[in-house]
mmCIF file of C-alpha atoms in Angstrom:
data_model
loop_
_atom_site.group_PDB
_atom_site.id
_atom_site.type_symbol
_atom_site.label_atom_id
_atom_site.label_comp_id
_atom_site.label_asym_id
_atom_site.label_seq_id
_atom_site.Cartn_x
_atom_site.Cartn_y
_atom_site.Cartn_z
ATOM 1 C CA UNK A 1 51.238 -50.556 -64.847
ATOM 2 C CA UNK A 2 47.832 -51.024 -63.487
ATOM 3 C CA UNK A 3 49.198 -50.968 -59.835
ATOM 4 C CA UNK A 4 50.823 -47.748 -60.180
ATOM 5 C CA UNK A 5 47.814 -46.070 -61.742
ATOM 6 C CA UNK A 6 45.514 -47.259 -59.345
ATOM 7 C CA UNK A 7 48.329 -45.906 -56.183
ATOM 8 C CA UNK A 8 48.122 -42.746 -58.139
ATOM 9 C CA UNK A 9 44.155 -42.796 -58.070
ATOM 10 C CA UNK A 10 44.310 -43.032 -54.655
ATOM 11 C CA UNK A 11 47.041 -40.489 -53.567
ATOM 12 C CA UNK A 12 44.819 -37.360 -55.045
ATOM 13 C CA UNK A 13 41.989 -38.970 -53.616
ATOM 14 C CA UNK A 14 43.710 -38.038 -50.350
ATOM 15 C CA UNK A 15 44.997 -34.974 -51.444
ATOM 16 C CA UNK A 16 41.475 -34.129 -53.021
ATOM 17 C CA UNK A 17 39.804 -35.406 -49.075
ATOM 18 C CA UNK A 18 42.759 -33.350 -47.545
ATOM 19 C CA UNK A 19 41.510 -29.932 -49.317
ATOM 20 C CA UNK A 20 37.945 -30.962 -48.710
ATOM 21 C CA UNK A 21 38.603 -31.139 -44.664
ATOM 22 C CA UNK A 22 40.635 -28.346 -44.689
ATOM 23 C CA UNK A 23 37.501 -25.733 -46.324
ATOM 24 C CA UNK A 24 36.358 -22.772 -43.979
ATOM 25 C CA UNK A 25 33.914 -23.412 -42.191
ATOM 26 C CA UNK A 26 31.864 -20.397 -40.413
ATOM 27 C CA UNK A 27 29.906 -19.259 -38.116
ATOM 28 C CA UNK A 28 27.774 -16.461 -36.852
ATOM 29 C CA UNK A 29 24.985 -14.306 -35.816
ATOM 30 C CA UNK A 30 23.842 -10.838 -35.921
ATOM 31 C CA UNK A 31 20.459 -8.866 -34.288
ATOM 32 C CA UNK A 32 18.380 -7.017 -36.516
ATOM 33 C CA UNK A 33 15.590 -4.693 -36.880
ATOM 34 C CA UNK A 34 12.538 -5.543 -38.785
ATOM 35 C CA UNK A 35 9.741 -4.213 -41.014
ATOM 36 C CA UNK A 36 7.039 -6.481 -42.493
ATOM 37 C CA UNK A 37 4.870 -4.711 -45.479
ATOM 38 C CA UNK A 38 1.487 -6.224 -46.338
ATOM 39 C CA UNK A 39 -0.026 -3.732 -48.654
ATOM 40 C CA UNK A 40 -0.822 -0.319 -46.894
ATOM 41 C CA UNK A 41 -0.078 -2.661 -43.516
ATOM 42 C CA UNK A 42 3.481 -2.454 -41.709
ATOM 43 C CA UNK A 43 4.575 -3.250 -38.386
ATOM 44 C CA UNK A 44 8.504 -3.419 -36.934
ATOM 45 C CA UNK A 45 10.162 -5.560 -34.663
ATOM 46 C CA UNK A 46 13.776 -6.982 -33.427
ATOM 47 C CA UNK A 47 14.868 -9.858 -34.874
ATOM 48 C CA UNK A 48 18.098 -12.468 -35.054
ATOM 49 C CA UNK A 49 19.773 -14.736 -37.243
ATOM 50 C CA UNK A 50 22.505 -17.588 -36.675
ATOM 51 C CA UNK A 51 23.950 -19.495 -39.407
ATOM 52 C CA UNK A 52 26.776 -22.258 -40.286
ATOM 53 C CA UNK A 53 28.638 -21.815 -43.593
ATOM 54 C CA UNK A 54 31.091 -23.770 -45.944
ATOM 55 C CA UNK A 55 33.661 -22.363 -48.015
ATOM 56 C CA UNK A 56 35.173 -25.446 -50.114
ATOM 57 C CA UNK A 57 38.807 -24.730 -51.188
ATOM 58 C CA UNK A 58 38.574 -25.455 -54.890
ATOM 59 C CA UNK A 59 36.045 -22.585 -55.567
ATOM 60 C CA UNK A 60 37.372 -18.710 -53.621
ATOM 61 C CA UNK A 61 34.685 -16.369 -52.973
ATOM 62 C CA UNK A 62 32.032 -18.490 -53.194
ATOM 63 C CA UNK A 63 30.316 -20.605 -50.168
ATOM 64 C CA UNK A 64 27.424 -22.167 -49.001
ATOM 65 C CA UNK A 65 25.100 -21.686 -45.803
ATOM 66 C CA UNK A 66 22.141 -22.667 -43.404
ATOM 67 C CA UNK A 67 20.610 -20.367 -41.125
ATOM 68 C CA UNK A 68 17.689 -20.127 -38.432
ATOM 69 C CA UNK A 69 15.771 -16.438 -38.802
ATOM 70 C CA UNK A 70 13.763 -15.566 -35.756
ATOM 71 C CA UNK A 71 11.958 -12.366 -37.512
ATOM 72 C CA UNK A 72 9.622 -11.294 -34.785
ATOM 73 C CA UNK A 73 6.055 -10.956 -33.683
ATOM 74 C CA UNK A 74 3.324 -9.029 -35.828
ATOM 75 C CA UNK A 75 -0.052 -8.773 -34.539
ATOM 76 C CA UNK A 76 0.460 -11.860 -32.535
ATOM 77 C CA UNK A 77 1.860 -14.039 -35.233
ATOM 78 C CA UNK A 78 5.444 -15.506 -34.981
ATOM 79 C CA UNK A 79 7.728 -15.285 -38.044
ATOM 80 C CA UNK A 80 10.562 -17.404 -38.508
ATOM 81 C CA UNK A 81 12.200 -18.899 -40.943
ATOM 82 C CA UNK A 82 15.127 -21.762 -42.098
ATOM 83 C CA UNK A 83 17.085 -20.976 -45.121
ATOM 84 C CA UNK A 84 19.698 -22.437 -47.537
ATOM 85 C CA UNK A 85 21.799 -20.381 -49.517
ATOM 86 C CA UNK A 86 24.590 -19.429 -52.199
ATOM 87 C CA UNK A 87 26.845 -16.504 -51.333
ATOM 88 C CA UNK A 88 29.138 -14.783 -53.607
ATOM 89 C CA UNK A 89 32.208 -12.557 -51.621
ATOM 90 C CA UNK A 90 34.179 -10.076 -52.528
ATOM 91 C CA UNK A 91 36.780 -9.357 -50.729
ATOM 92 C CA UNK A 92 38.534 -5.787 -50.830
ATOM 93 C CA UNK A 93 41.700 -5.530 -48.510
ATOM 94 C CA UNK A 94 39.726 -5.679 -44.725
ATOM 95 C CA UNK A 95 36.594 -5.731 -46.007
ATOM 96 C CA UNK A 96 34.060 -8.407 -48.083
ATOM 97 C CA UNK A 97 31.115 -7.269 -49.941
ATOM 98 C CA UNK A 98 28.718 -10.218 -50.661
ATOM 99 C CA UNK A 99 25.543 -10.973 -51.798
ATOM 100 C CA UNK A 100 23.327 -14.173 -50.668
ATOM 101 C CA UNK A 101 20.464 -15.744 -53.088
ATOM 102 C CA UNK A 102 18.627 -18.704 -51.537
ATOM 103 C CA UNK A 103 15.354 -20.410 -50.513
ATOM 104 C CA UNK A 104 13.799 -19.880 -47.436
ATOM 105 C CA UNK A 105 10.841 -22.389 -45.171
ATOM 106 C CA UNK A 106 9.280 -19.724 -43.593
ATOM 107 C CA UNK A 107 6.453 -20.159 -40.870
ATOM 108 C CA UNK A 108 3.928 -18.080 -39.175
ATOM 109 C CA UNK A 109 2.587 -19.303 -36.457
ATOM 110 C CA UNK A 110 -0.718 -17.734 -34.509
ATOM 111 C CA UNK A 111 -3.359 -18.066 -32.078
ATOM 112 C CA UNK A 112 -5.698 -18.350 -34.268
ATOM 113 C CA UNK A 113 -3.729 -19.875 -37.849
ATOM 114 C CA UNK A 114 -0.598 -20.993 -39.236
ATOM 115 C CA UNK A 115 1.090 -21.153 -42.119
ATOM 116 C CA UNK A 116 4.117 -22.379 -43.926
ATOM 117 C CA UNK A 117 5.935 -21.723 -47.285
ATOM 118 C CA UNK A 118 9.176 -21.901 -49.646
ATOM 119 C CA UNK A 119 10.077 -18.385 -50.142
ATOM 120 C CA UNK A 120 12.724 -16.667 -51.989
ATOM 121 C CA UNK A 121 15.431 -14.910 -49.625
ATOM 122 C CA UNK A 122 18.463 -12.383 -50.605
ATOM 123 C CA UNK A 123 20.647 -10.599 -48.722
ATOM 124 C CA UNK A 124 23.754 -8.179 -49.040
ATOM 125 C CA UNK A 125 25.916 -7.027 -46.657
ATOM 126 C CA UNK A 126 29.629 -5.871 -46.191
ATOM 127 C CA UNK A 127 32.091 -7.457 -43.567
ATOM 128 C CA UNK A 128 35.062 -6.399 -41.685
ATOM 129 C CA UNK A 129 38.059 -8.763 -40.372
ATOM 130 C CA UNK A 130 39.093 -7.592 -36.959
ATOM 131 C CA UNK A 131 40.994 -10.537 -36.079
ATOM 132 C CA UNK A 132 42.379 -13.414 -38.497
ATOM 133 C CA UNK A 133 39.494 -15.647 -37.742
ATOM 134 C CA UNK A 134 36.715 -12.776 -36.544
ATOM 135 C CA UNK A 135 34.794 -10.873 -39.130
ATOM 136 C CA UNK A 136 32.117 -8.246 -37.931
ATOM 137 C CA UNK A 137 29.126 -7.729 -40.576
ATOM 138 C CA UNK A 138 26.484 -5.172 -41.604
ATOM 139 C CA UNK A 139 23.902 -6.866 -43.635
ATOM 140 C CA UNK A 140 20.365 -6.893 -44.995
ATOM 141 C CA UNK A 141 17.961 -9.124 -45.787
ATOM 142 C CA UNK A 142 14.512 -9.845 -47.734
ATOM 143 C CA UNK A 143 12.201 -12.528 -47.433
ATOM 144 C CA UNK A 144 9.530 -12.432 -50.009
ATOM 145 C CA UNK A 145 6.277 -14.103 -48.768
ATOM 146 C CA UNK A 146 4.015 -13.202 -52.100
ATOM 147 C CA UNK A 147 3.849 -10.182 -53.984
ATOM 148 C CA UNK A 148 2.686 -8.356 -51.533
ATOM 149 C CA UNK A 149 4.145 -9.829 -48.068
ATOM 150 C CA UNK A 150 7.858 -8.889 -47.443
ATOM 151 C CA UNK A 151 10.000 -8.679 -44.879
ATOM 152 C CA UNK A 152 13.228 -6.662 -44.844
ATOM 153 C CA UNK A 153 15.805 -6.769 -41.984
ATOM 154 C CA UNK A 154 19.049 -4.738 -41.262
ATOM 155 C CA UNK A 155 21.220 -5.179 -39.054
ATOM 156 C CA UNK A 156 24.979 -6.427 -37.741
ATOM 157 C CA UNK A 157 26.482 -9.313 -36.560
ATOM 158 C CA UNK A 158 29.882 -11.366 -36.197
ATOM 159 C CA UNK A 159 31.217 -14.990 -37.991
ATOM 160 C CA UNK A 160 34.116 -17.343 -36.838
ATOM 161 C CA UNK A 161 35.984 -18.879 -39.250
ATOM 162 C CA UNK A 162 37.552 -22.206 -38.567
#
């Protein structure tokens, strides 16, 4: 009796490792414009983002992703940024709408100072399958430095799914 239980424990422990290595995984990029607000302050700039996601199979709609953030140059600083994130999809015949809610390590980096912090990061954005494993996206994005520091970005990008 114990013997059969314990082959049964392990057969959905392959089935369960079967479904994990089968999940979508993605991934992309998109270019996007820029505008950094500090107070009565604001500058604009081009900007890009690339990012790897996972989709696990027991949970639709719902996945999880890294991404690098190059967000420009603002009166001779460098802003980038390395983020982790939930994203919630949801899908509508050819399109997705989703919305992203994660943590981001941004850095500025300057001739004269630098800086680094964990900031809160959102985005939203609406994608479009043009082939089975292509999607092309319109998004945008926040990254909230302080109160009084933000920087939004817009813009639109593609994502391979595997």
């Amino acid at each position: 009796m114990i013997k059969m239980f314990l082959k049964g424990i392990t057969a959905a422990s392959f089935i369960l490792l079967a479904n994990v290595a089968a999940a979508d995984f993605y991934l992309g990029g998109g270019l996007y414009k820029t505008s950094l607000d500090v107070g009565d302050f604001s500058d604009d700039d081009q900007a890009m983002s690339v990012f790897v996601g996972w989709e696990p199979p027991v949970i639709p709609f719902v996945s999880v992703e890294a991404a690098y953030h190059d967000l420009g140059s603002y009166s001779g600083s460098d802003v980038s940024a390395y983020s982790a994130q939930a994203v919630l999809t949801l899908p509508v015949m050819f399109f997705a709408f989703y919305a992203k809610l994660g943590v981001a390590k941004t850095a500025v980096d300057g001739a004269s100072e630098s800086d680094s912090s964990n900031d809160p990061y959102h985005a939203a954005g609406v994608a479009f399958t043009i082939l089975p494993v292509v999607d092309i996206y319109a998004e945008y994005q926040q990254f909230d430095f302080s109160d009084d520091v933000k920087i939004g970005a817009y813009g639109l990008g593609a994502k391979i799914n595997f």
